[in-house]
């Protein structure tokens, strides 16, 4: 490829509006979307380390987090004691998805995770399968937050290390920004 062809390939896409240019998204890039979880029921099936991390993220944004798992990590016990989540220590049942706004399948049992995904898809409930990104309707972004200022970071499932590095740097930047204002 010669230099002119390379420049043309890297040039921003032209908008249909005069004077406006837009960057063409990379194939597979995810659209960032922010919405309120306040008082919405979110189901987390599983209570291990990954499930606990996901439940904590959701609880920090005021979701009503319902955890279904017969046992799990100490962190989940602590969140339940503090009232951050409601943990029903039992096996998942089909009826558990009813009334949920979104769900997380994060057990160590692939059959249960697949069952959660299937039921949620049948009921048009957004679902995240912690062990299989191809079964996810959404990803958990890296989050940098200071009060109501929230920055979400994703590499669209393609480079977790890059997204984690960007999140760490944004957390530092947000703290500095807050101090300056």
mmCIF file with all atom_site columns, C-alpha atoms in Angstrom:
data_model
loop_
_atom_site.group_PDB
_atom_site.id
_atom_site.type_symbol
_atom_site.label_atom_id
_atom_site.label_alt_id
_atom_site.label_comp_id
_atom_site.label_asym_id
_atom_site.label_entity_id
_atom_site.label_seq_id
_atom_site.pdbx_PDB_ins_code
_atom_site.Cartn_x
_atom_site.Cartn_y
_atom_site.Cartn_z
_atom_site.occupancy
_atom_site.B_iso_or_equiv
_atom_site.pdbx_formal_charge
_atom_site.auth_seq_id
_atom_site.auth_comp_id
_atom_site.auth_asym_id
_atom_site.auth_atom_id
_atom_site.pdbx_PDB_model_num
ATOM 1   C CA . UNK A 1 1   ? 0.000   0.000   0.000  1.00 0.00 ? 1   UNK A CA 1
ATOM 2   C CA . UNK A 1 2   ? 1.467   3.395   -0.936 1.00 0.00 ? 2   UNK A CA 1
ATOM 3   C CA . UNK A 1 3   ? 1.414   6.416   1.381  1.00 0.00 ? 3   UNK A CA 1
ATOM 4   C CA . UNK A 1 4   ? -1.585  8.074   -0.302 1.00 0.00 ? 4   UNK A CA 1
ATOM 5   C CA . UNK A 1 5   ? -3.645  4.873   -0.004 1.00 0.00 ? 5   UNK A CA 1
ATOM 6   C CA . UNK A 1 6   ? -2.626  4.498   3.650  1.00 0.00 ? 6   UNK A CA 1
ATOM 7   C CA . UNK A 1 7   ? -3.610  8.128   4.462  1.00 0.00 ? 7   UNK A CA 1
ATOM 8   C CA . UNK A 1 8   ? -6.929  7.675   2.687  1.00 0.00 ? 8   UNK A CA 1
ATOM 9   C CA . UNK A 1 9   ? -7.597  4.479   4.663  1.00 0.00 ? 9   UNK A CA 1
ATOM 10  C CA . UNK A 1 10  ? -6.838  6.223   8.003  1.00 0.00 ? 10  UNK A CA 1
ATOM 11  C CA . UNK A 1 11  ? -8.744  9.443   7.209  1.00 0.00 ? 11  UNK A CA 1
ATOM 12  C CA . UNK A 1 12  ? -11.857 10.064  9.293  1.00 0.00 ? 12  UNK A CA 1
ATOM 13  C CA . UNK A 1 13  ? -15.156 9.213   7.648  1.00 0.00 ? 13  UNK A CA 1
ATOM 14  C CA . UNK A 1 14  ? -17.042 12.153  6.221  1.00 0.00 ? 14  UNK A CA 1
ATOM 15  C CA . UNK A 1 15  ? -20.337 13.028  7.791  1.00 0.00 ? 15  UNK A CA 1
ATOM 16  C CA . UNK A 1 16  ? -23.361 13.855  5.683  1.00 0.00 ? 16  UNK A CA 1
ATOM 17  C CA . UNK A 1 17  ? -23.471 17.231  7.461  1.00 0.00 ? 17  UNK A CA 1
ATOM 18  C CA . UNK A 1 18  ? -21.265 20.021  6.090  1.00 0.00 ? 18  UNK A CA 1
ATOM 19  C CA . UNK A 1 19  ? -18.270 20.802  8.299  1.00 0.00 ? 19  UNK A CA 1
ATOM 20  C CA . UNK A 1 20  ? -18.680 17.641  10.402 1.00 0.00 ? 20  UNK A CA 1
ATOM 21  C CA . UNK A 1 21  ? -16.321 14.681  10.367 1.00 0.00 ? 21  UNK A CA 1
ATOM 22  C CA . UNK A 1 22  ? -16.808 11.496  12.314 1.00 0.00 ? 22  UNK A CA 1
ATOM 23  C CA . UNK A 1 23  ? -14.410 8.673   13.081 1.00 0.00 ? 23  UNK A CA 1
ATOM 24  C CA . UNK A 1 24  ? -15.545 5.391   11.567 1.00 0.00 ? 24  UNK A CA 1
ATOM 25  C CA . UNK A 1 25  ? -15.920 2.833   14.371 1.00 0.00 ? 25  UNK A CA 1
ATOM 26  C CA . UNK A 1 26  ? -13.657 -0.184  14.359 1.00 0.00 ? 26  UNK A CA 1
ATOM 27  C CA . UNK A 1 27  ? -15.449 -3.384  13.497 1.00 0.00 ? 27  UNK A CA 1
ATOM 28  C CA . UNK A 1 28  ? -16.950 -4.898  16.622 1.00 0.00 ? 28  UNK A CA 1
ATOM 29  C CA . UNK A 1 29  ? -16.599 -1.775  18.762 1.00 0.00 ? 29  UNK A CA 1
ATOM 30  C CA . UNK A 1 30  ? -19.208 -1.564  21.518 1.00 0.00 ? 30  UNK A CA 1
ATOM 31  C CA . UNK A 1 31  ? -21.534 1.388   21.988 1.00 0.00 ? 31  UNK A CA 1
ATOM 32  C CA . UNK A 1 32  ? -21.216 2.984   25.444 1.00 0.00 ? 32  UNK A CA 1
ATOM 33  C CA . UNK A 1 33  ? -24.572 3.284   27.160 1.00 0.00 ? 33  UNK A CA 1
ATOM 34  C CA . UNK A 1 34  ? -25.254 4.628   30.643 1.00 0.00 ? 34  UNK A CA 1
ATOM 35  C CA . UNK A 1 35  ? -28.531 4.045   32.454 1.00 0.00 ? 35  UNK A CA 1
ATOM 36  C CA . UNK A 1 36  ? -29.814 4.093   36.001 1.00 0.00 ? 36  UNK A CA 1
ATOM 37  C CA . UNK A 1 37  ? -29.905 0.850   37.962 1.00 0.00 ? 37  UNK A CA 1
ATOM 38  C CA . UNK A 1 38  ? -31.462 2.539   40.961 1.00 0.00 ? 38  UNK A CA 1
ATOM 39  C CA . UNK A 1 39  ? -34.033 0.210   42.507 1.00 0.00 ? 39  UNK A CA 1
ATOM 40  C CA . UNK A 1 40  ? -33.969 -2.150  39.507 1.00 0.00 ? 40  UNK A CA 1
ATOM 41  C CA . UNK A 1 41  ? -33.756 -5.853  40.308 1.00 0.00 ? 41  UNK A CA 1
ATOM 42  C CA . UNK A 1 42  ? -30.579 -7.455  39.026 1.00 0.00 ? 42  UNK A CA 1
ATOM 43  C CA . UNK A 1 43  ? -30.014 -11.192 39.325 1.00 0.00 ? 43  UNK A CA 1
ATOM 44  C CA . UNK A 1 44  ? -26.574 -12.646 39.984 1.00 0.00 ? 44  UNK A CA 1
ATOM 45  C CA . UNK A 1 45  ? -26.460 -16.433 39.761 1.00 0.00 ? 45  UNK A CA 1
ATOM 46  C CA . UNK A 1 46  ? -23.335 -17.589 41.558 1.00 0.00 ? 46  UNK A CA 1
ATOM 47  C CA . UNK A 1 47  ? -21.440 -16.276 44.574 1.00 0.00 ? 47  UNK A CA 1
ATOM 48  C CA . UNK A 1 48  ? -17.777 -16.887 43.800 1.00 0.00 ? 48  UNK A CA 1
ATOM 49  C CA . UNK A 1 49  ? -15.101 -14.233 43.322 1.00 0.00 ? 49  UNK A CA 1
ATOM 50  C CA . UNK A 1 50  ? -16.271 -13.122 39.863 1.00 0.00 ? 50  UNK A CA 1
ATOM 51  C CA . UNK A 1 51  ? -19.929 -13.052 40.899 1.00 0.00 ? 51  UNK A CA 1
ATOM 52  C CA . UNK A 1 52  ? -18.995 -11.043 43.998 1.00 0.00 ? 52  UNK A CA 1
ATOM 53  C CA . UNK A 1 53  ? -17.099 -8.473  41.901 1.00 0.00 ? 53  UNK A CA 1
ATOM 54  C CA . UNK A 1 54  ? -20.042 -8.112  39.531 1.00 0.00 ? 54  UNK A CA 1
ATOM 55  C CA . UNK A 1 55  ? -22.548 -7.885  42.407 1.00 0.00 ? 55  UNK A CA 1
ATOM 56  C CA . UNK A 1 56  ? -20.461 -5.194  44.095 1.00 0.00 ? 56  UNK A CA 1
ATOM 57  C CA . UNK A 1 57  ? -20.294 -3.147  40.879 1.00 0.00 ? 57  UNK A CA 1
ATOM 58  C CA . UNK A 1 58  ? -24.062 -3.342  40.510 1.00 0.00 ? 58  UNK A CA 1
ATOM 59  C CA . UNK A 1 59  ? -24.771 -2.568  44.171 1.00 0.00 ? 59  UNK A CA 1
ATOM 60  C CA . UNK A 1 60  ? -22.537 0.509   44.026 1.00 0.00 ? 60  UNK A CA 1
ATOM 61  C CA . UNK A 1 61  ? -24.959 1.904   41.438 1.00 0.00 ? 61  UNK A CA 1
ATOM 62  C CA . UNK A 1 62  ? -27.982 1.269   43.698 1.00 0.00 ? 62  UNK A CA 1
ATOM 63  C CA . UNK A 1 63  ? -29.348 -1.846  41.989 1.00 0.00 ? 63  UNK A CA 1
ATOM 64  C CA . UNK A 1 64  ? -31.422 -4.271  44.058 1.00 0.00 ? 64  UNK A CA 1
ATOM 65  C CA . UNK A 1 65  ? -29.036 -7.203  43.687 1.00 0.00 ? 65  UNK A CA 1
ATOM 66  C CA . UNK A 1 66  ? -30.482 -10.673 44.201 1.00 0.00 ? 66  UNK A CA 1
ATOM 67  C CA . UNK A 1 67  ? -27.851 -13.406 44.486 1.00 0.00 ? 67  UNK A CA 1
ATOM 68  C CA . UNK A 1 68  ? -28.822 -17.044 44.015 1.00 0.00 ? 68  UNK A CA 1
ATOM 69  C CA . UNK A 1 69  ? -26.219 -19.638 45.001 1.00 0.00 ? 69  UNK A CA 1
ATOM 70  C CA . UNK A 1 70  ? -26.046 -22.381 47.624 1.00 0.00 ? 70  UNK A CA 1
ATOM 71  C CA . UNK A 1 71  ? -22.608 -21.187 48.802 1.00 0.00 ? 71  UNK A CA 1
ATOM 72  C CA . UNK A 1 72  ? -19.844 -18.824 47.816 1.00 0.00 ? 72  UNK A CA 1
ATOM 73  C CA . UNK A 1 73  ? -17.044 -16.417 48.598 1.00 0.00 ? 73  UNK A CA 1
ATOM 74  C CA . UNK A 1 74  ? -16.588 -14.585 51.858 1.00 0.00 ? 74  UNK A CA 1
ATOM 75  C CA . UNK A 1 75  ? -16.931 -11.266 50.023 1.00 0.00 ? 75  UNK A CA 1
ATOM 76  C CA . UNK A 1 76  ? -20.515 -12.168 49.093 1.00 0.00 ? 76  UNK A CA 1
ATOM 77  C CA . UNK A 1 77  ? -21.263 -13.027 52.740 1.00 0.00 ? 77  UNK A CA 1
ATOM 78  C CA . UNK A 1 78  ? -19.925 -9.631  53.773 1.00 0.00 ? 78  UNK A CA 1
ATOM 79  C CA . UNK A 1 79  ? -22.025 -7.796  51.163 1.00 0.00 ? 79  UNK A CA 1
ATOM 80  C CA . UNK A 1 80  ? -25.126 -9.682  52.301 1.00 0.00 ? 80  UNK A CA 1
ATOM 81  C CA . UNK A 1 81  ? -24.462 -8.813  55.960 1.00 0.00 ? 81  UNK A CA 1
ATOM 82  C CA . UNK A 1 82  ? -24.046 -5.142  55.011 1.00 0.00 ? 82  UNK A CA 1
ATOM 83  C CA . UNK A 1 83  ? -27.329 -5.192  53.068 1.00 0.00 ? 83  UNK A CA 1
ATOM 84  C CA . UNK A 1 84  ? -25.696 -4.490  49.714 1.00 0.00 ? 84  UNK A CA 1
ATOM 85  C CA . UNK A 1 85  ? -27.153 -7.683  48.217 1.00 0.00 ? 85  UNK A CA 1
ATOM 86  C CA . UNK A 1 86  ? -29.893 -10.139 49.097 1.00 0.00 ? 86  UNK A CA 1
ATOM 87  C CA . UNK A 1 87  ? -28.438 -13.637 48.988 1.00 0.00 ? 87  UNK A CA 1
ATOM 88  C CA . UNK A 1 88  ? -30.740 -16.644 48.793 1.00 0.00 ? 88  UNK A CA 1
ATOM 89  C CA . UNK A 1 89  ? -28.527 -19.637 49.561 1.00 0.00 ? 89  UNK A CA 1
ATOM 90  C CA . UNK A 1 90  ? -30.076 -22.215 47.257 1.00 0.00 ? 90  UNK A CA 1
ATOM 91  C CA . UNK A 1 91  ? -29.838 -23.554 43.720 1.00 0.00 ? 91  UNK A CA 1
ATOM 92  C CA . UNK A 1 92  ? -31.069 -21.514 40.747 1.00 0.00 ? 92  UNK A CA 1
ATOM 93  C CA . UNK A 1 93  ? -34.653 -22.058 39.579 1.00 0.00 ? 93  UNK A CA 1
ATOM 94  C CA . UNK A 1 94  ? -36.240 -20.859 36.327 1.00 0.00 ? 94  UNK A CA 1
ATOM 95  C CA . UNK A 1 95  ? -38.585 -18.545 38.227 1.00 0.00 ? 95  UNK A CA 1
ATOM 96  C CA . UNK A 1 96  ? -35.609 -16.543 39.562 1.00 0.00 ? 96  UNK A CA 1
ATOM 97  C CA . UNK A 1 97  ? -35.360 -14.501 36.353 1.00 0.00 ? 97  UNK A CA 1
ATOM 98  C CA . UNK A 1 98  ? -38.917 -13.198 36.679 1.00 0.00 ? 98  UNK A CA 1
ATOM 99  C CA . UNK A 1 99  ? -39.018 -9.466  37.362 1.00 0.00 ? 99  UNK A CA 1
ATOM 100 C CA . UNK A 1 100 ? -35.304 -8.997  36.754 1.00 0.00 ? 100 UNK A CA 1
ATOM 101 C CA . UNK A 1 101 ? -34.054 -6.136  34.677 1.00 0.00 ? 101 UNK A CA 1
ATOM 102 C CA . UNK A 1 102 ? -30.750 -7.758  33.865 1.00 0.00 ? 102 UNK A CA 1
ATOM 103 C CA . UNK A 1 103 ? -28.842 -10.840 34.966 1.00 0.00 ? 103 UNK A CA 1
ATOM 104 C CA . UNK A 1 104 ? -25.363 -12.241 35.451 1.00 0.00 ? 104 UNK A CA 1
ATOM 105 C CA . UNK A 1 105 ? -24.602 -15.950 35.028 1.00 0.00 ? 105 UNK A CA 1
ATOM 106 C CA . UNK A 1 106 ? -21.413 -16.548 37.043 1.00 0.00 ? 106 UNK A CA 1
ATOM 107 C CA . UNK A 1 107 ? -21.452 -20.077 38.420 1.00 0.00 ? 107 UNK A CA 1
ATOM 108 C CA . UNK A 1 108 ? -18.846 -22.810 38.010 1.00 0.00 ? 108 UNK A CA 1
ATOM 109 C CA . UNK A 1 109 ? -21.526 -24.983 36.354 1.00 0.00 ? 109 UNK A CA 1
ATOM 110 C CA . UNK A 1 110 ? -21.718 -24.431 32.569 1.00 0.00 ? 110 UNK A CA 1
ATOM 111 C CA . UNK A 1 111 ? -25.200 -25.997 32.368 1.00 0.00 ? 111 UNK A CA 1
ATOM 112 C CA . UNK A 1 112 ? -26.605 -23.538 34.917 1.00 0.00 ? 112 UNK A CA 1
ATOM 113 C CA . UNK A 1 113 ? -24.965 -20.579 33.171 1.00 0.00 ? 113 UNK A CA 1
ATOM 114 C CA . UNK A 1 114 ? -26.425 -21.699 29.830 1.00 0.00 ? 114 UNK A CA 1
ATOM 115 C CA . UNK A 1 115 ? -29.859 -22.125 31.443 1.00 0.00 ? 115 UNK A CA 1
ATOM 116 C CA . UNK A 1 116 ? -29.711 -18.571 32.838 1.00 0.00 ? 116 UNK A CA 1
ATOM 117 C CA . UNK A 1 117 ? -28.715 -17.178 29.423 1.00 0.00 ? 117 UNK A CA 1
ATOM 118 C CA . UNK A 1 118 ? -31.462 -19.119 27.622 1.00 0.00 ? 118 UNK A CA 1
ATOM 119 C CA . UNK A 1 119 ? -34.193 -18.040 30.053 1.00 0.00 ? 119 UNK A CA 1
ATOM 120 C CA . UNK A 1 120 ? -33.091 -14.415 29.958 1.00 0.00 ? 120 UNK A CA 1
ATOM 121 C CA . UNK A 1 121 ? -32.993 -14.344 26.170 1.00 0.00 ? 121 UNK A CA 1
ATOM 122 C CA . UNK A 1 122 ? -36.481 -15.875 25.998 1.00 0.00 ? 122 UNK A CA 1
ATOM 123 C CA . UNK A 1 123 ? -37.730 -13.086 28.283 1.00 0.00 ? 123 UNK A CA 1
ATOM 124 C CA . UNK A 1 124 ? -35.659 -10.300 26.709 1.00 0.00 ? 124 UNK A CA 1
ATOM 125 C CA . UNK A 1 125 ? -33.640 -9.723  29.871 1.00 0.00 ? 125 UNK A CA 1
ATOM 126 C CA . UNK A 1 126 ? -30.113 -8.491  29.258 1.00 0.00 ? 126 UNK A CA 1
ATOM 127 C CA . UNK A 1 127 ? -27.627 -11.114 30.445 1.00 0.00 ? 127 UNK A CA 1
ATOM 128 C CA . UNK A 1 128 ? -23.896 -11.367 31.035 1.00 0.00 ? 128 UNK A CA 1
ATOM 129 C CA . UNK A 1 129 ? -22.291 -14.829 31.009 1.00 0.00 ? 129 UNK A CA 1
ATOM 130 C CA . UNK A 1 130 ? -19.100 -14.412 33.060 1.00 0.00 ? 130 UNK A CA 1
ATOM 131 C CA . UNK A 1 131 ? -17.428 -17.418 31.460 1.00 0.00 ? 131 UNK A CA 1
ATOM 132 C CA . UNK A 1 132 ? -18.356 -16.950 27.788 1.00 0.00 ? 132 UNK A CA 1
ATOM 133 C CA . UNK A 1 133 ? -18.192 -13.510 26.200 1.00 0.00 ? 133 UNK A CA 1
ATOM 134 C CA . UNK A 1 134 ? -20.034 -14.815 23.121 1.00 0.00 ? 134 UNK A CA 1
ATOM 135 C CA . UNK A 1 135 ? -23.083 -15.272 25.399 1.00 0.00 ? 135 UNK A CA 1
ATOM 136 C CA . UNK A 1 136 ? -23.027 -11.701 26.728 1.00 0.00 ? 136 UNK A CA 1
ATOM 137 C CA . UNK A 1 137 ? -25.549 -9.022  25.818 1.00 0.00 ? 137 UNK A CA 1
ATOM 138 C CA . UNK A 1 138 ? -23.333 -6.533  27.666 1.00 0.00 ? 138 UNK A CA 1
ATOM 139 C CA . UNK A 1 139 ? -19.885 -6.339  29.242 1.00 0.00 ? 139 UNK A CA 1
ATOM 140 C CA . UNK A 1 140 ? -18.916 -4.854  32.559 1.00 0.00 ? 140 UNK A CA 1
ATOM 141 C CA . UNK A 1 141 ? -16.727 -1.865  31.805 1.00 0.00 ? 141 UNK A CA 1
ATOM 142 C CA . UNK A 1 142 ? -13.744 -0.728  33.765 1.00 0.00 ? 142 UNK A CA 1
ATOM 143 C CA . UNK A 1 143 ? -15.173 2.087   35.877 1.00 0.00 ? 143 UNK A CA 1
ATOM 144 C CA . UNK A 1 144 ? -13.537 5.281   37.073 1.00 0.00 ? 144 UNK A CA 1
ATOM 145 C CA . UNK A 1 145 ? -15.893 7.226   39.329 1.00 0.00 ? 145 UNK A CA 1
ATOM 146 C CA . UNK A 1 146 ? -15.957 10.312  41.493 1.00 0.00 ? 146 UNK A CA 1
ATOM 147 C CA . UNK A 1 147 ? -19.489 11.011  42.711 1.00 0.00 ? 147 UNK A CA 1
ATOM 148 C CA . UNK A 1 148 ? -21.729 11.479  39.693 1.00 0.00 ? 148 UNK A CA 1
ATOM 149 C CA . UNK A 1 149 ? -18.811 11.641  37.260 1.00 0.00 ? 149 UNK A CA 1
ATOM 150 C CA . UNK A 1 150 ? -18.575 8.133   35.827 1.00 0.00 ? 150 UNK A CA 1
ATOM 151 C CA . UNK A 1 151 ? -16.277 6.969   33.064 1.00 0.00 ? 151 UNK A CA 1
ATOM 152 C CA . UNK A 1 152 ? -16.718 3.486   31.620 1.00 0.00 ? 152 UNK A CA 1
ATOM 153 C CA . UNK A 1 153 ? -13.952 1.815   29.638 1.00 0.00 ? 153 UNK A CA 1
ATOM 154 C CA . UNK A 1 154 ? -14.078 -1.184  27.336 1.00 0.00 ? 154 UNK A CA 1
ATOM 155 C CA . UNK A 1 155 ? -11.934 -2.568  24.577 1.00 0.00 ? 155 UNK A CA 1
ATOM 156 C CA . UNK A 1 156 ? -15.048 -4.350  23.268 1.00 0.00 ? 156 UNK A CA 1
ATOM 157 C CA . UNK A 1 157 ? -13.869 -7.666  24.668 1.00 0.00 ? 157 UNK A CA 1
ATOM 158 C CA . UNK A 1 158 ? -10.697 -7.603  22.585 1.00 0.00 ? 158 UNK A CA 1
ATOM 159 C CA . UNK A 1 159 ? -7.960  -6.343  24.963 1.00 0.00 ? 159 UNK A CA 1
ATOM 160 C CA . UNK A 1 160 ? -8.765  -6.584  28.676 1.00 0.00 ? 160 UNK A CA 1
ATOM 161 C CA . UNK A 1 161 ? -5.259  -5.463  29.679 1.00 0.00 ? 161 UNK A CA 1
ATOM 162 C CA . UNK A 1 162 ? -5.548  -2.238  27.654 1.00 0.00 ? 162 UNK A CA 1
ATOM 163 C CA . UNK A 1 163 ? -8.968  -1.476  29.147 1.00 0.00 ? 163 UNK A CA 1
ATOM 164 C CA . UNK A 1 164 ? -7.648  -2.108  32.687 1.00 0.00 ? 164 UNK A CA 1
ATOM 165 C CA . UNK A 1 165 ? -4.653  0.172   32.076 1.00 0.00 ? 165 UNK A CA 1
ATOM 166 C CA . UNK A 1 166 ? -6.892  2.947   30.708 1.00 0.00 ? 166 UNK A CA 1
ATOM 167 C CA . UNK A 1 167 ? -9.225  2.573   33.714 1.00 0.00 ? 167 UNK A CA 1
ATOM 168 C CA . UNK A 1 168 ? -6.341  2.893   36.193 1.00 0.00 ? 168 UNK A CA 1
ATOM 169 C CA . UNK A 1 169 ? -5.082  6.034   34.457 1.00 0.00 ? 169 UNK A CA 1
ATOM 170 C CA . UNK A 1 170 ? -8.572  7.542   34.327 1.00 0.00 ? 170 UNK A CA 1
ATOM 171 C CA . UNK A 1 171 ? -9.055  6.960   38.071 1.00 0.00 ? 171 UNK A CA 1
ATOM 172 C CA . UNK A 1 172 ? -5.898  8.977   38.744 1.00 0.00 ? 172 UNK A CA 1
ATOM 173 C CA . UNK A 1 173 ? -6.951  11.697  36.316 1.00 0.00 ? 173 UNK A CA 1
ATOM 174 C CA . UNK A 1 174 ? -10.456 11.994  37.816 1.00 0.00 ? 174 UNK A CA 1
ATOM 175 C CA . UNK A 1 175 ? -9.015  12.413  41.319 1.00 0.00 ? 175 UNK A CA 1
ATOM 176 C CA . UNK A 1 176 ? -6.698  15.151  40.029 1.00 0.00 ? 176 UNK A CA 1
ATOM 177 C CA . UNK A 1 177 ? -9.556  16.825  38.182 1.00 0.00 ? 177 UNK A CA 1
ATOM 178 C CA . UNK A 1 178 ? -11.704 16.781  41.318 1.00 0.00 ? 178 UNK A CA 1
ATOM 179 C CA . UNK A 1 179 ? -8.886  18.361  43.381 1.00 0.00 ? 179 UNK A CA 1
ATOM 180 C CA . UNK A 1 180 ? -8.462  21.126  40.782 1.00 0.00 ? 180 UNK A CA 1
ATOM 181 C CA . UNK A 1 181 ? -12.146 22.013  40.795 1.00 0.00 ? 181 UNK A CA 1
#
